Structure formats: C-alpha cells, structure tokens
Short mmCIF file of C-alpha atoms and ligand atoms in Angstrom, two decimals:
data_model
loop_
_atom_site.label_atom_id
_atom_site.label_comp_id
_atom_site.label_asym_id
_atom_site.label_seq_id
_atom_site.Cartn_x
_atom_site.Cartn_y
_atom_site.Cartn_z
CA UNK G 222 89.49 150.99 111.25
CA UNK G 223 87.47 150.85 107.83
CA UNK G 224 84.39 148.82 107.84
CA UNK G 225 83.64 147.24 104.40
CA UNK G 226 79.94 146.96 103.67
CA UNK G 227 77.54 144.47 101.75
CA UNK G 228 76.14 145.93 98.52
CA UNK G 229 72.42 145.46 98.37
CA UNK G 230 69.81 146.99 96.18
CA UNK G 231 72.26 149.54 94.71
CA UNK G 232 73.48 150.59 98.26
CA UNK G 233 76.12 150.04 100.82
CA UNK G 234 74.70 148.21 103.74
CA UNK G 235 76.45 147.46 106.97
CA UNK G 236 76.60 143.80 108.16
CA UNK G 237 74.35 143.00 111.15
CA UNK G 238 75.91 139.65 112.26
CA UNK G 239 78.54 141.32 114.50
CA UNK G 240 81.04 138.77 113.03
CA UNK G 241 84.05 140.33 111.01
CA UNK G 242 87.13 139.02 109.21
CA UNK G 243 90.38 141.06 109.10
CA UNK G 244 91.53 142.26 105.76
CA UNK G 245 95.33 142.54 105.74
CA UNK G 246 97.89 144.67 103.94
CA UNK G 247 100.08 141.61 103.29
CA UNK G 248 103.23 143.72 102.54
CA UNK G 249 103.13 145.29 106.10
CA UNK G 250 101.26 142.42 107.92
CA UNK G 251 98.85 145.11 109.39
CA UNK G 252 95.07 144.90 109.42
CA UNK G 253 93.66 147.55 107.28
CA UNK G 254 89.82 146.92 107.22
CA UNK G 255 87.33 144.55 108.51
CA UNK G 256 84.66 142.88 106.38
CA UNK G 257 81.34 141.75 107.78
CA UNK G 258 80.52 138.03 107.69
CA UNK G 259 76.82 137.47 106.76
CA UNK G 260 74.39 135.40 108.67
CA UNK G 261 72.14 133.00 106.66
CA UNK G 262 69.09 135.38 107.35
CA UNK G 263 70.98 138.28 105.73
CA UNK G 264 71.84 136.08 102.70
CA UNK G 265 68.15 134.92 102.39
CA UNK G 266 67.13 138.52 102.37
CA UNK G 267 69.64 139.63 99.63
CA UNK G 268 68.64 136.71 97.44
CA UNK G 269 64.98 137.54 97.87
CA UNK G 270 65.67 141.17 96.70
CA UNK G 271 67.63 139.70 93.69
CA UNK G 272 64.64 137.55 92.84
CA UNK G 273 62.38 140.59 92.81
CA UNK G 274 64.75 142.53 90.48
CA UNK G 275 65.50 139.54 88.11
CA UNK G 276 62.29 139.31 85.90
CA UNK G 277 62.50 142.88 84.65
CA UNK G 278 66.11 142.66 83.95
CA UNK G 279 65.41 139.35 81.93
CA UNK G 280 62.61 141.17 80.14
CA UNK G 281 65.08 143.89 79.02
CA UNK G 282 66.13 143.06 75.47
CA UNK G 283 69.51 141.43 74.96
CA UNK G 284 70.93 144.47 73.04
CA UNK G 285 70.23 146.78 75.96
CA UNK G 286 71.82 144.31 78.31
CA UNK G 287 74.94 144.27 76.09
CA UNK G 288 74.98 148.06 76.18
CA UNK G 289 75.24 147.88 79.96
CA UNK G 290 78.34 145.63 79.32
CA UNK G 291 79.70 148.16 76.77
CA UNK G 292 79.42 150.99 79.17
CA UNK G 293 80.88 148.77 82.00
CA UNK G 294 83.94 147.95 79.96
CA UNK G 295 84.48 151.65 79.30
CA UNK G 296 84.22 152.40 83.16
CA UNK G 297 86.67 149.50 83.92
CA UNK G 298 89.16 151.01 81.50
CA UNK G 299 88.70 154.43 82.97
CA UNK G 300 89.21 153.22 86.53
CA UNK G 301 91.99 150.52 85.65
CA UNK G 302 94.57 152.12 87.91
CA UNK G 303 92.05 152.55 90.91
CA UNK G 304 91.08 148.90 90.47
CA UNK G 305 94.61 147.60 90.20
CA UNK G 306 95.68 149.54 93.39
CA UNK G 307 92.71 148.12 95.37
CA UNK G 308 93.95 144.71 94.38
CA UNK G 309 97.57 145.27 95.13
CA UNK G 310 96.70 146.80 98.60
CA UNK G 311 94.83 143.66 99.77
CA UNK G 312 96.41 140.80 97.69
CA UNK G 313 100.03 142.15 97.63
CA UNK G 314 100.59 141.47 93.74
CA UNK G 315 102.39 144.01 91.84
CA UNK G 316 100.74 146.78 89.96
CA UNK G 317 101.42 145.45 86.36
CA UNK G 318 100.14 142.05 87.69
CA UNK G 319 97.09 143.70 89.04
CA UNK G 320 96.26 145.51 85.78
CA UNK G 321 96.62 142.17 84.15
CA UNK G 322 94.05 140.78 86.64
CA UNK G 323 91.61 143.48 85.60
CA UNK G 324 92.49 143.09 81.89
CA UNK G 325 91.80 139.35 81.81
CA UNK G 326 88.31 139.95 83.33
CA UNK G 327 87.71 142.82 81.04
CA UNK G 328 88.19 140.73 78.03
CA UNK G 329 85.32 138.52 79.29
CA UNK G 330 83.14 141.60 79.53
CA UNK G 331 84.04 142.48 75.99
CA UNK G 332 83.08 138.94 74.77
CA UNK G 333 79.68 139.47 76.61
CA UNK G 334 79.06 142.51 74.57
CA UNK G 335 77.99 140.04 71.80
CA UNK G 336 75.16 138.69 73.80
CA UNK G 337 72.39 139.37 71.38
CA UNK G 338 74.17 136.99 69.03
CA UNK G 339 75.30 134.44 71.62
CA UNK G 340 71.85 134.16 73.24
CA UNK G 341 70.14 133.30 69.92
CA UNK G 342 68.37 130.13 69.64
CA UNK G 343 67.99 127.76 66.75
CA UNK G 344 65.20 127.25 64.28
CA UNK G 345 64.08 124.39 62.04
CA UNK G 346 61.62 125.07 59.39
CA UNK G 347 59.09 122.37 58.43
CA UNK G 348 60.61 119.71 60.70
CA UNK G 349 57.36 117.70 59.97
CA UNK G 350 54.18 118.55 58.05
CA UNK G 351 53.39 122.12 59.10
CA UNK G 352 55.75 121.80 62.08
CA UNK G 353 58.56 124.19 63.04
CA UNK G 354 60.86 123.78 65.87
CA UNK G 355 62.70 126.46 67.66
CA UNK G 356 64.89 126.86 70.69
CA UNK G 357 65.34 129.73 73.01
CA UNK G 358 67.92 130.43 75.78
CA UNK G 359 66.40 131.59 78.90
CA UNK G 360 68.08 132.83 82.11
CA UNK G 361 68.28 130.63 85.19
CA UNK G 362 66.85 133.19 87.52
CA UNK G 363 69.01 134.04 90.59
CA UNK G 364 72.61 132.74 90.53
CA UNK G 365 75.51 132.96 92.96
CA UNK G 366 79.19 133.20 92.63
CA UNK G 367 81.81 132.43 95.26
CA UNK G 368 85.26 133.51 94.36
CA UNK G 369 88.85 133.19 95.66
CA UNK G 370 91.33 135.64 96.96
CA UNK G 371 93.91 135.53 94.07
CA UNK G 372 92.15 137.08 91.30
CA UNK G 373 90.01 139.81 92.89
CA UNK G 374 88.92 141.31 89.45
CA UNK G 375 89.28 138.56 87.00
CA UNK G 376 87.27 135.92 88.46
CA UNK G 377 84.29 137.93 89.73
CA UNK G 378 84.25 139.38 86.00
CA UNK G 379 84.20 135.86 84.76
CA UNK G 380 80.95 135.30 86.64
CA UNK G 381 79.23 138.67 86.51
CA UNK G 382 79.57 139.44 82.74
CA UNK G 383 77.98 136.14 81.29
CA UNK G 384 75.39 135.69 84.17
CA UNK G 385 74.09 139.25 83.98
CA UNK G 386 74.09 139.67 80.18
CA UNK G 387 72.15 136.32 80.04
CA UNK G 388 69.49 137.99 82.14
CA UNK G 389 70.16 136.53 85.52
CA UNK G 390 70.42 138.33 88.73
CA UNK G 391 73.80 137.64 90.56
CA UNK G 392 74.67 137.47 94.11
CA UNK G 393 78.48 137.59 94.43
CA UNK G 394 80.35 136.36 97.57
CA UNK G 395 83.86 137.44 97.00
CA UNK G 396 86.83 136.25 99.05
CA UNK G 397 86.85 137.76 102.54
CA UNK G 398 90.63 138.41 102.12
CA UNK G 399 90.33 140.48 99.00
CA UNK G 400 86.71 141.96 99.03
CA UNK G 401 87.31 145.57 97.83
CA UNK G 402 87.85 145.18 94.21
CA UNK G 403 84.53 143.03 93.54
CA UNK G 404 82.72 145.76 95.25
CA UNK G 405 84.25 148.51 93.12
CA UNK G 406 83.39 146.52 89.97
CA UNK G 407 79.65 146.05 91.00
CA UNK G 408 79.39 149.70 91.72
CA UNK G 409 80.80 150.35 88.22
CA UNK G 410 78.04 147.98 86.84
CA UNK G 411 75.35 150.17 88.59
CA UNK G 412 77.03 153.23 87.01
CA UNK G 413 76.78 151.52 83.61
CA UNK G 414 73.11 151.19 83.97
CA UNK G 415 72.43 147.96 85.71
CA UNK G 416 69.14 148.28 87.68
CA UNK G 417 69.19 148.12 91.51
CA UNK G 418 68.96 144.68 92.93
CA UNK G 419 70.23 142.70 89.87
CA UNK G 420 73.67 142.43 91.22
CA UNK G 421 74.34 142.18 94.97
CA UNK G 422 77.65 141.58 96.97
CA UNK G 423 77.39 139.73 100.27
CA UNK G 424 80.62 139.00 102.22
CA UNK G 425 80.92 136.08 104.41
CA UNK G 426 82.41 132.65 105.19
CA UNK G 427 81.07 129.10 105.34
CA UNK G 428 77.86 130.32 106.87
CA UNK G 429 77.02 132.67 104.07
CA UNK G 430 78.09 130.11 101.44
CA UNK G 431 76.07 127.45 102.95
CA UNK G 432 73.10 129.78 102.85
CA UNK G 433 73.47 130.25 99.26
CA UNK G 434 73.79 126.48 98.69
CA UNK G 435 70.65 125.73 100.47
CA UNK G 436 68.50 128.71 99.32
CA UNK G 437 65.89 127.39 97.01
CA UNK G 438 65.63 130.53 94.94
CA UNK G 439 69.33 130.31 93.82
CA UNK G 440 69.38 128.33 90.63
CA UNK G 441 73.12 128.20 89.84
CA UNK G 442 76.33 128.29 91.61
CA UNK G 443 79.53 129.32 90.18
CA UNK G 444 82.63 128.44 92.35
CA UNK G 445 86.36 129.02 92.10
CA UNK G 446 88.78 128.15 94.86
CA UNK G 447 90.65 125.24 96.44
CA UNK G 448 89.81 121.63 95.44
CA UNK G 449 88.41 120.49 98.80
CA UNK G 450 85.96 123.43 98.97
CA UNK G 451 85.21 123.09 95.29
CA UNK G 452 84.09 119.37 95.87
CA UNK G 453 82.09 120.18 98.82
CA UNK G 454 80.23 123.07 97.23
CA UNK G 455 79.61 121.01 94.03
CA UNK G 456 78.15 118.04 96.21
CA UNK G 457 75.98 120.29 98.21
CA UNK G 458 74.69 122.40 95.28
CA UNK G 459 74.00 119.30 93.14
CA UNK G 460 72.26 117.70 96.09
CA UNK G 461 70.01 120.79 96.27
CA UNK G 462 69.11 120.47 92.55
CA UNK G 463 71.23 123.34 91.44
CA UNK G 464 73.24 123.74 88.33
CA UNK G 465 76.88 124.09 89.60
CA UNK G 466 80.38 124.54 88.10
CA UNK G 467 83.13 124.43 90.74
CA UNK G 468 86.82 125.01 89.77
CA UNK G 469 89.51 123.92 92.10
CA UNK G 470 93.17 123.76 92.68
CA UNK G 471 96.04 122.85 90.55
CA UNK G 472 99.66 121.53 90.29
CA UNK G 473 100.70 122.45 86.85
CA UNK G 474 103.65 120.59 85.20
CA UNK G 475 105.93 121.94 82.52
CA UNK G 476 108.05 119.30 80.44
CA UNK G 477 111.32 120.50 79.01
CA UNK G 478 112.56 118.41 76.25
CA UNK G 479 116.36 118.21 75.48
CA UNK G 480 115.77 120.00 72.20
CA UNK G 481 114.06 123.06 73.67
CA UNK G 482 115.40 126.61 73.76
CA UNK G 483 116.73 126.36 77.32
CA UNK G 484 116.85 130.16 77.81
CA UNK G 485 113.27 130.71 76.80
CA UNK G 486 112.13 127.75 78.95
CA UNK G 487 114.05 129.09 81.95
CA UNK G 488 112.57 132.54 81.40
CA UNK G 489 109.09 131.02 81.15
CA UNK G 490 109.60 129.01 84.33
CA UNK G 491 110.79 132.04 86.24
CA UNK G 492 107.57 133.99 85.43
CA UNK G 493 105.15 131.04 85.67
CA UNK G 494 106.69 129.64 88.81
CA UNK G 495 107.41 132.92 90.82
CA UNK G 496 104.95 135.50 89.33
CA UNK G 497 102.24 136.63 91.76
CA UNK G 498 104.36 134.59 94.42
CA UNK G 499 103.12 131.41 92.83
CA UNK G 500 99.50 132.31 93.84
CA UNK G 501 97.96 131.51 90.51
CA UNK G 502 95.99 128.50 89.60
CA UNK G 503 97.84 128.36 86.33
CA UNK G 504 101.29 128.72 87.96
CA UNK G 505 103.86 126.14 87.03
CA UNK G 506 104.96 124.57 90.16
CA UNK G 507 106.69 121.47 88.74
CA UNK G 508 109.33 121.49 85.99
CA UNK G 509 109.94 118.15 84.50
CA UNK G 510 113.09 118.22 82.37
CA UNK G 511 113.95 115.23 80.46
CA UNK G 512 117.29 113.73 80.75
CA UNK G 513 119.99 114.54 83.41
CA UNK G 514 121.87 116.90 81.09
CA UNK G 515 118.62 118.99 80.56
CA UNK G 516 117.94 118.94 84.30
CA UNK G 517 121.34 120.12 85.28
CA UNK G 518 121.27 122.84 82.59
CA UNK G 519 117.81 123.96 83.73
CA UNK G 520 118.79 124.24 87.47
CA UNK G 521 121.84 126.30 86.66
CA UNK G 522 119.80 128.66 84.52
CA UNK G 523 117.03 128.89 87.03
CA UNK G 524 119.60 129.76 89.78
CA UNK G 525 121.24 132.60 87.85
CA UNK G 526 117.82 133.98 87.07
CA UNK G 527 116.40 133.68 90.64
CA UNK G 528 119.24 135.79 91.95
CA UNK G 529 117.97 138.67 89.74
CA UNK G 530 114.35 138.51 91.10
CA UNK G 531 113.12 141.67 92.82
CA UNK G 532 110.73 140.75 95.70
CA UNK G 533 108.98 143.63 97.45
CA UNK G 534 105.76 145.62 97.97
CA UNK G 535 103.91 146.89 95.04
CA UNK G 536 104.77 150.31 96.11
CA UNK G 537 108.45 149.75 95.40
CA UNK G 538 107.82 150.17 91.65
CA UNK G 539 106.85 148.60 88.51
CA UNK G 540 110.02 146.45 88.18
CA UNK G 541 109.16 144.38 91.35
CA UNK G 542 108.81 140.77 90.21
CA UNK G 543 106.43 139.63 92.91
CA UNK G 544 105.04 140.59 96.27
CA UNK G 545 104.21 138.93 99.52
CA UNK G 546 101.78 135.95 100.09
CA UNK G 547 98.43 137.15 100.92
CA UNK G 548 97.93 135.97 104.30
CA UNK G 549 100.00 134.95 107.59
CA UNK G 550 98.34 131.50 107.28
CA UNK G 551 99.78 131.05 103.75
CA UNK G 552 103.07 132.49 104.87
CA UNK G 553 103.39 129.88 107.61
CA UNK G 554 102.10 126.98 105.48
CA UNK G 555 104.38 127.63 102.66
CA UNK G 556 107.43 127.92 104.97
CA UNK G 557 106.35 124.63 106.67
CA UNK G 558 106.14 122.89 103.31
CA UNK G 559 109.67 124.07 102.31
CA UNK G 560 110.93 122.48 105.64
CA UNK G 561 109.09 119.28 104.81
CA UNK G 562 110.81 119.13 101.40
CA UNK G 563 114.14 119.28 103.11
CA UNK G 564 113.19 116.61 105.66
CA UNK G 565 111.76 114.35 102.97
CA UNK G 566 115.04 114.49 100.98
CA UNK G 567 114.66 116.99 98.05
CA UNK G 568 117.63 119.13 97.14
CA UNK G 569 116.95 122.66 98.11
CA UNK G 570 118.93 124.87 95.68
CA UNK G 571 117.43 128.26 96.62
CA UNK G 572 115.71 128.68 100.09
CA UNK G 573 113.30 131.56 100.43
CA UNK G 574 112.38 130.88 104.21
CA UNK G 575 114.62 133.47 105.83
CA UNK G 576 113.75 136.21 103.16
CA UNK G 577 113.38 139.67 104.95
CA UNK G 578 112.91 143.09 103.67
CA UNK G 579 113.99 146.18 105.59
CA UNK G 580 110.91 148.24 106.66
CA UNK G 581 108.59 145.26 105.96
CA UNK G 582 109.68 142.88 108.53
CA UNK G 583 106.13 141.81 109.40
CA UNK G 584 105.07 141.38 105.70
CA UNK G 585 104.35 137.99 104.39
CA UNK G 586 107.21 137.70 102.02
CA UNK G 587 108.85 134.38 101.04
CA UNK G 588 111.95 134.48 98.75
CA UNK G 589 112.06 132.28 95.52
CA UNK G 590 112.52 128.65 96.33
CA UNK G 591 113.90 126.02 94.10
CA UNK G 592 113.94 122.36 94.85
CA UNK G 593 115.61 119.67 92.57
CA UNK G 594 115.30 115.81 92.81
CA UNK G 595 111.73 116.14 94.05
CA UNK G 596 109.81 112.78 93.81
CA UNK G 597 106.07 112.33 93.65
CA UNK G 598 105.80 110.79 97.33
CA UNK G 599 106.91 114.11 98.88
CA UNK G 600 104.48 116.64 100.42
CA UNK G 601 106.02 119.52 98.32
CA UNK G 602 105.03 117.44 95.20
CA UNK G 603 101.53 116.19 96.44
CA UNK G 604 100.34 119.61 97.92
CA UNK G 605 99.34 122.71 95.96
CA UNK G 606 101.92 124.96 97.70
CA UNK G 607 100.44 128.19 96.26
CA UNK G 608 103.82 129.99 96.95
CA UNK G 609 106.97 130.95 95.18
CA UNK G 610 108.26 127.36 95.24
CA UNK G 611 109.34 125.60 92.21
CA UNK G 612 110.04 121.75 92.09
CA UNK G 613 112.17 120.06 89.50
CA UNK G 614 111.09 116.47 89.11
CA UNK G 615 113.72 114.63 86.74
CA UNK G 616 112.41 112.32 84.08
CA UNK G 617 114.52 109.96 82.11
CA UNK G 618 112.32 110.13 78.90
CA UNK G 619 109.45 111.86 77.26
CA UNK G 620 107.11 109.01 78.14
CA UNK G 621 108.08 109.12 81.83
CA UNK G 622 107.66 112.86 81.89
CA UNK G 623 104.18 112.46 80.30
CA UNK G 624 103.26 109.77 82.85
CA UNK G 625 104.28 112.00 85.77
CA UNK G 626 102.04 114.82 84.49
CA UNK G 627 99.15 112.46 83.75
CA UNK G 628 99.35 110.84 87.20
CA UNK G 629 98.81 114.07 89.04
CA UNK G 630 95.40 114.30 90.47
CA UNK G 631 94.97 117.84 89.14
CA UNK G 632 94.43 118.72 85.64
CA UNK G 633 94.20 122.46 85.15
CA UNK G 634 97.14 123.62 83.01
CA UNK G 635 100.41 122.06 81.52
CA UNK G 636 103.16 123.10 79.17
CA UNK G 637 105.82 121.49 77.07
CA UNK G 638 108.99 123.28 75.68
CA UNK G 639 110.30 121.60 72.62
CA UNK G 640 111.53 122.28 69.12
CA UNK G 641 109.77 119.11 67.85
CA UNK G 642 106.41 119.36 66.34
CA UNK G 643 105.61 115.57 66.57
CA UNK G 644 106.38 115.66 70.44
CA UNK G 645 104.35 118.75 70.97
CA UNK G 646 101.39 117.40 68.96
CA UNK G 647 101.50 114.03 70.84
CA UNK G 648 101.70 115.87 74.09
CA UNK G 649 98.57 118.06 73.45
CA UNK G 650 96.72 115.08 72.16
CA UNK G 651 97.48 112.49 74.80
CA UNK G 652 97.78 114.64 78.12
CA UNK G 653 94.68 114.51 80.48
CA UNK G 654 94.80 118.25 81.37
CA UNK G 655 92.33 120.85 80.30
CA UNK G 656 94.68 123.66 79.08
CA UNK G 657 97.94 123.01 77.28
CA UNK G 658 100.80 125.24 76.37
CA UNK G 659 103.20 124.52 73.60
CA UNK G 660 106.32 126.73 74.07
CA UNK G 661 103.78 128.76 76.25
CA UNK G 662 104.04 128.52 80.03
CA UNK G 663 100.57 129.86 81.26
CA UNK G 664 98.10 128.87 78.63
CA UNK G 665 95.04 130.84 79.85
CA UNK G 666 92.83 130.76 76.68
CA UNK G 667 91.46 133.93 75.19
CA UNK G 668 87.96 134.95 76.28
CA UNK G 669 86.29 133.61 73.09
CA UNK G 670 87.51 130.04 74.08
CA UNK G 671 86.87 128.69 77.44
CA UNK G 672 88.79 128.16 80.73
CA UNK G 673 88.60 124.85 82.68
CA UNK G 674 90.60 122.16 84.13
CA UNK G 675 90.16 118.35 84.28
CA UNK G 676 90.33 115.82 87.07
CA UNK G 677 90.31 117.35 90.61
CA UNK G 678 90.69 120.90 89.16
CA UNK G 679 87.10 121.13 88.21
CA UNK G 680 83.65 119.73 89.28
CA UNK G 681 80.51 119.95 87.24
CA UNK G 682 79.94 120.69 83.59
CA UNK G 683 80.97 123.41 81.10
CA UNK G 684 83.87 125.79 81.43
CA UNK G 685 84.18 129.37 82.51
CA UNK G 686 83.65 132.18 80.04
CA UNK G 687 83.35 131.97 76.18
CA UNK G 688 80.28 130.10 74.66
CA UNK G 689 80.39 127.55 77.68
CA UNK G 690 79.52 130.46 80.03
CA UNK G 691 76.49 131.47 78.02
CA UNK G 692 75.36 127.73 78.04
CA UNK G 693 75.89 127.58 81.83
CA UNK G 694 73.99 130.72 82.61
CA UNK G 695 71.00 129.86 80.46
CA UNK G 696 68.46 126.98 80.15
CA UNK G 697 67.44 125.84 76.69
CA UNK G 698 63.76 125.59 75.98
CA UNK G 699 62.63 123.96 72.72
CA UNK G 700 59.23 124.61 71.15
CA UNK G 701 57.69 122.31 68.57
CA UNK G 702 54.91 124.26 66.77
CA UNK G 703 52.17 123.28 64.36
CA UNK G 704 49.89 125.50 62.33
CA UNK G 705 47.17 123.78 60.50
CA UNK G 706 46.21 126.06 57.75
CA UNK G 707 48.67 124.60 55.24
CA UNK G 708 48.05 120.89 56.07
CA UNK G 709 45.97 118.77 53.62
CA UNK G 710 43.90 116.01 54.84
CA UNK G 711 46.20 112.91 55.41
CA UNK G 712 48.81 115.13 56.97
CA UNK G 713 50.81 116.14 53.92
CA UNK G 714 51.81 119.74 53.89
CA UNK G 715 50.38 121.79 51.00
CA UNK G 716 52.93 124.52 50.31
CA UNK G 717 50.61 126.00 47.60
CA UNK G 718 48.08 126.84 50.17
CA UNK G 719 50.60 129.08 51.87
CA UNK G 720 51.17 131.19 48.59
P1 NAD F 1110 89.33 128.75 99.18
O1 NAD F 1110 88.81 127.57 98.62
O2 NAD F 1110 89.89 128.97 100.43
O3 NAD F 1110 88.11 130.01 99.17
C1 NAD F 1110 87.36 130.21 97.98
C2 NAD F 1110 86.10 130.73 98.35
O4 NAD F 1110 85.42 129.87 99.21
C3 NAD F 1110 86.11 132.03 99.26
O5 NAD F 1110 85.10 132.86 98.80
C4 NAD F 1110 85.91 131.50 100.71
O6 NAD F 1110 85.20 132.45 101.42
C5 NAD F 1110 85.06 130.26 100.38
N1 NAD F 1110 85.18 129.27 101.45
C6 NAD F 1110 86.31 128.90 102.09
N2 NAD F 1110 86.12 127.83 102.91
C7 NAD F 1110 84.90 127.59 102.82
C8 NAD F 1110 84.11 126.49 103.32
N3 NAD F 1110 84.55 125.72 104.34
N4 NAD F 1110 82.73 126.44 103.10
C9 NAD F 1110 82.19 127.26 102.18
N5 NAD F 1110 82.98 128.25 101.54
C10 NAD F 1110 84.30 128.43 101.83
O7 NAD F 1110 90.42 129.31 98.06
P2 NAD F 1110 91.39 130.60 98.04
O8 NAD F 1110 92.46 130.44 99.02
O9 NAD F 1110 90.61 131.88 98.21
O10 NAD F 1110 91.94 130.59 96.61
C11 NAD F 1110 93.00 129.89 96.12
C12 NAD F 1110 92.54 128.56 95.45
O11 NAD F 1110 91.71 128.82 94.39
C13 NAD F 1110 93.72 127.70 95.04
O12 NAD F 1110 93.54 126.38 95.24
C14 NAD F 1110 93.72 128.03 93.38
O13 NAD F 1110 94.36 126.96 92.70
C15 NAD F 1110 92.21 128.02 93.23
N6 NAD F 1110 91.93 128.78 91.99
C16 NAD F 1110 91.40 127.97 90.92
C17 NAD F 1110 91.08 128.58 89.83
C18 NAD F 1110 90.54 127.72 88.64
O14 NAD F 1110 89.89 128.36 87.79
N7 NAD F 1110 90.68 126.52 88.63
C19 NAD F 1110 91.36 130.00 89.67
C20 NAD F 1110 91.85 130.78 90.69
C21 NAD F 1110 92.12 130.07 91.85
#
C-alpha cells in the first residue's frame, strides 16, 4: 500500500504519529493509499522550519519571487495531464474537469506574476511642511491553508500563489481525501526555484488543524471547506489573534424567467447541477422557475437531457459527464437525503439511488436525480447535498423567486436566465449573494477579480485571489517622514532651499 508523505524542508518526510487515513479510488471503492495524520508536535516542528526560511524569502525582491511564479506556471502547464490524472484518481472527476481544476488555479498563478506591481505601496509627496507619507505591503510571516477535497489543485493554488509571492512562508494542509495533487504542486514550486522550507505540506485531520490554529507563529489562516468547519476555524483563529478568511458551503439558486431561452437554461442547469457529481461550491442545486408553465417546460427539458448523461469512471473516456462521489460517507449521505426528499413529499422525477455500473459495483456512483415541487422546509432544500441532485422550487413571480434566493442562509453564487435587461439588472443589484451570473450558470470570476460568498458561505474579511488576496497576505505599514533641511523657521516649507 502506498504511503503518502509530508513535504518538509524540500523533502518527503514520513509521518510519525502512527495514525493514517485511507485514500480511496472512488470509482472502484478500493483503498489505494494511506495518508499520515500529523500530531500537534509534528505541525509545530514544520511551522518552526517555515519560520526560519521565511525572512530570507521575504528579503528576495518581488521580481525574483514573481519569476518563481513564472517558472511554476510553465511547469504546471508541462505537467497538466499528470496533475489532472492524480486528481481524477483520488476525487473521481472526469479528466476534462480535472484539467479545468488545474487551469483555474493556474490563472491565479499567472495573476501573481504581476506581484512587483501588486505589492507596490503608495506615496504622498509633501503631505505637510517637509513631510512625506508612504505605505508598504509587508508579508504576514508564516501562514497556513486548510483546503477541501473537491478542488485538489485550484484551491491550494489560490492559497499558494498569492501568499508566497507576497513573501510569506506557507504551511498547506490539503484534504486527507485528495492529498496527492497538492504535494505534486509544491514539488513543482521547489523545481521552479522556491527555497527549501518556504512551502511545506502537512497532512492531517482536526488535531493538525487545531495545532495550526493555536500555533503562535502562524499569522494567517486561509480555509475552504464546509460551513460548520469554516465557522469553527474562523472563531478559533480570530480568538488566537490571527488574520483569517474561511470560505464555507453553498446552496446556489438559479432563477429561470418565462422569457429565458429555455434550451440554453436547461443545458446550463445540466452542467451546473450534475457536473463533478454536484461536488462544486458553485454548483447550482436549486432551480427556481417563475410560473407553472416555465416549471413544467423546464422539468420536461431537464428529464430529456438527464437521459443522455453519461456517468462513469474517468478512465471511460473524455465524453463521460461526471464520475462517482468522492467517498463512501458522501455516497451514503446523498442517498439518504434523496430518500428524505421522497418521505417529505417532493416529486422525484429522476432517481439516481439505484444506479450501478458493470465492473464498478463498489464505486460511489449516484445517478442524476431531479426533484420537483421542493419546498424550503424540506431537508433536501436546507442541506448542502453536494451530490448530483437538482431540486426545482416553483415560484409564482420574480419577486417570490428573488425572496427564496435571498432567504437562503448561504450566499456563494446565484444565476438568472432571462431575456430582459431590467430584470437581470434588478437581480444583480438586489440579491444578497457574492457572485452573480446573468445567463451564466457558474459565475466564478476571472483571476483578476476576486472570489467570495456572502452570509454563511464566508467568514472573515476579503475574498480569495485577485487584489483581495494580496491585501489578505500582506500587512500595510505607513511611514510619515520629515526632513528638516527645507523647513524655514515657523514651519513653512521652503521649496527654493531645495533647488
Ligand atoms: P470539510 O469542511 O469536511 O473539510 C475541509 C478541510 O477541513 C479539510 O482539509 C479537512 O481535513 C478539514 N477538517 C475537516 N473537519 C475538521 C474539523 N473538525 N476540525 C478541523 N479541520 C477539519 O469540507 P470538504 O468536504 O473537504 O469540502 C466540501 C465543502 O467545501 C463543501 O461544503 C463546499 O461547498 C465547500 N467549498 C467551498 C468553497 C468556497 O470557496 N466557498 C470552495 C470549495 C468547496
């Protein structure tokens, strides 16, 4: 059995805790590797090494740090297929989807190549007599990232690139369910010229995470995962005086207006609802058609499309639409939630519970599932299912559809399909959600904007990537300086004396 290692000071290091977690191939249900779960003492030693390496890295000029990013980007491109395969093997997503996972992370690496400009401070000449003011952005020191299973490349890259290019040292704790891609990426960073010790990978569970949260050297915590854990980590990090940004779960709604292009809306729902088996924080899990006629049409169009979906292992070819859920626990939970939807009175139009695939009987596959007549009191509506389950909630009017969307405790992403500019504009302006799509189902902003939800989808300040990430990973220092040579008695500045 393959034993995955920590990555410390530029080297693979075996775990010493004696505790391990199984890493599955979700398509076959077999355990393919074991990953060590670090003790608090192991975490503290790794953080101490990062603290030793950080000052010299911070003293390296920003252009050189940006060059490491340039080389890193090149290596990611060269290794795209290997990285994608490592993701598919542990997560189960299709290869095109896995390449997209790497690509969306790579775009943030590319953004960070502009670090010399992004890290520039501000300057005011002669803010008072003989007085100049300037600000500079300095790294926090050692920072840590705790990342989820569902984007094994993209989210680690969203944390690694801005933190490192700003001069921090990073301790990354990837998901114990999909740890390999993060390790590969950090090794590529070393190859790109990152000095030993500046970026370490530690594997673990709550014990390792708590050790990072309580370690006084760690100055910043970037977390992405489920809402309860995000809220817990934010609270503990903040109580310990750390800067923290913790991104949580989602329940994304898409409103379909009667004037929308129904075929385009149905195509969009199919991809956004079932792609990656629904395991995306920006997946659409709730469709809100406006009017009974729109709802009837949409249910029909979705049903005919669902029949064409190809579910299978990533090895079955590039035309597979989605793969298995990534763990047995998710598989059991998703099937249980589908049953609860039936018990609580929703109309089950497509049932994915009995889906099986010859040769992959032990894989964690769930077929596409569609519910109609879902109401907000049902568990399938309240819970983030994180599976290939789409719920249709019928609304009588645009105002009711907007209210349903806004009453959700989550606020990550949302979308509207309509041909009417006024409605679209009103929606974008009023909805209390962080990322909005207009005739666009998964509105993940490009790398030079920023990514972040509202309400229970994010805790802490500033978004991920883009200019916000540079702000999160740096402290601003402002200097007020006075030189006396040009000041006349009485305090007035004598410009002539400077000639
Ligand atoms: P998770 O919360 O179970 O785990 C995330 C990380 O937290 C992992 O590294 C895990 O080891 C660690 N962790 C788990 N339990 C912990 C505990 N009790 N104490 C300390 N650390 C703990 O999430 P997941 O299942 O890996 O990922 C799926 C979730 O992530 C979904 O809710 C999804 O919506 C969310 N997500 C959000 C975003 C976003 O940007 N908002 C992006 C991707 C995924």
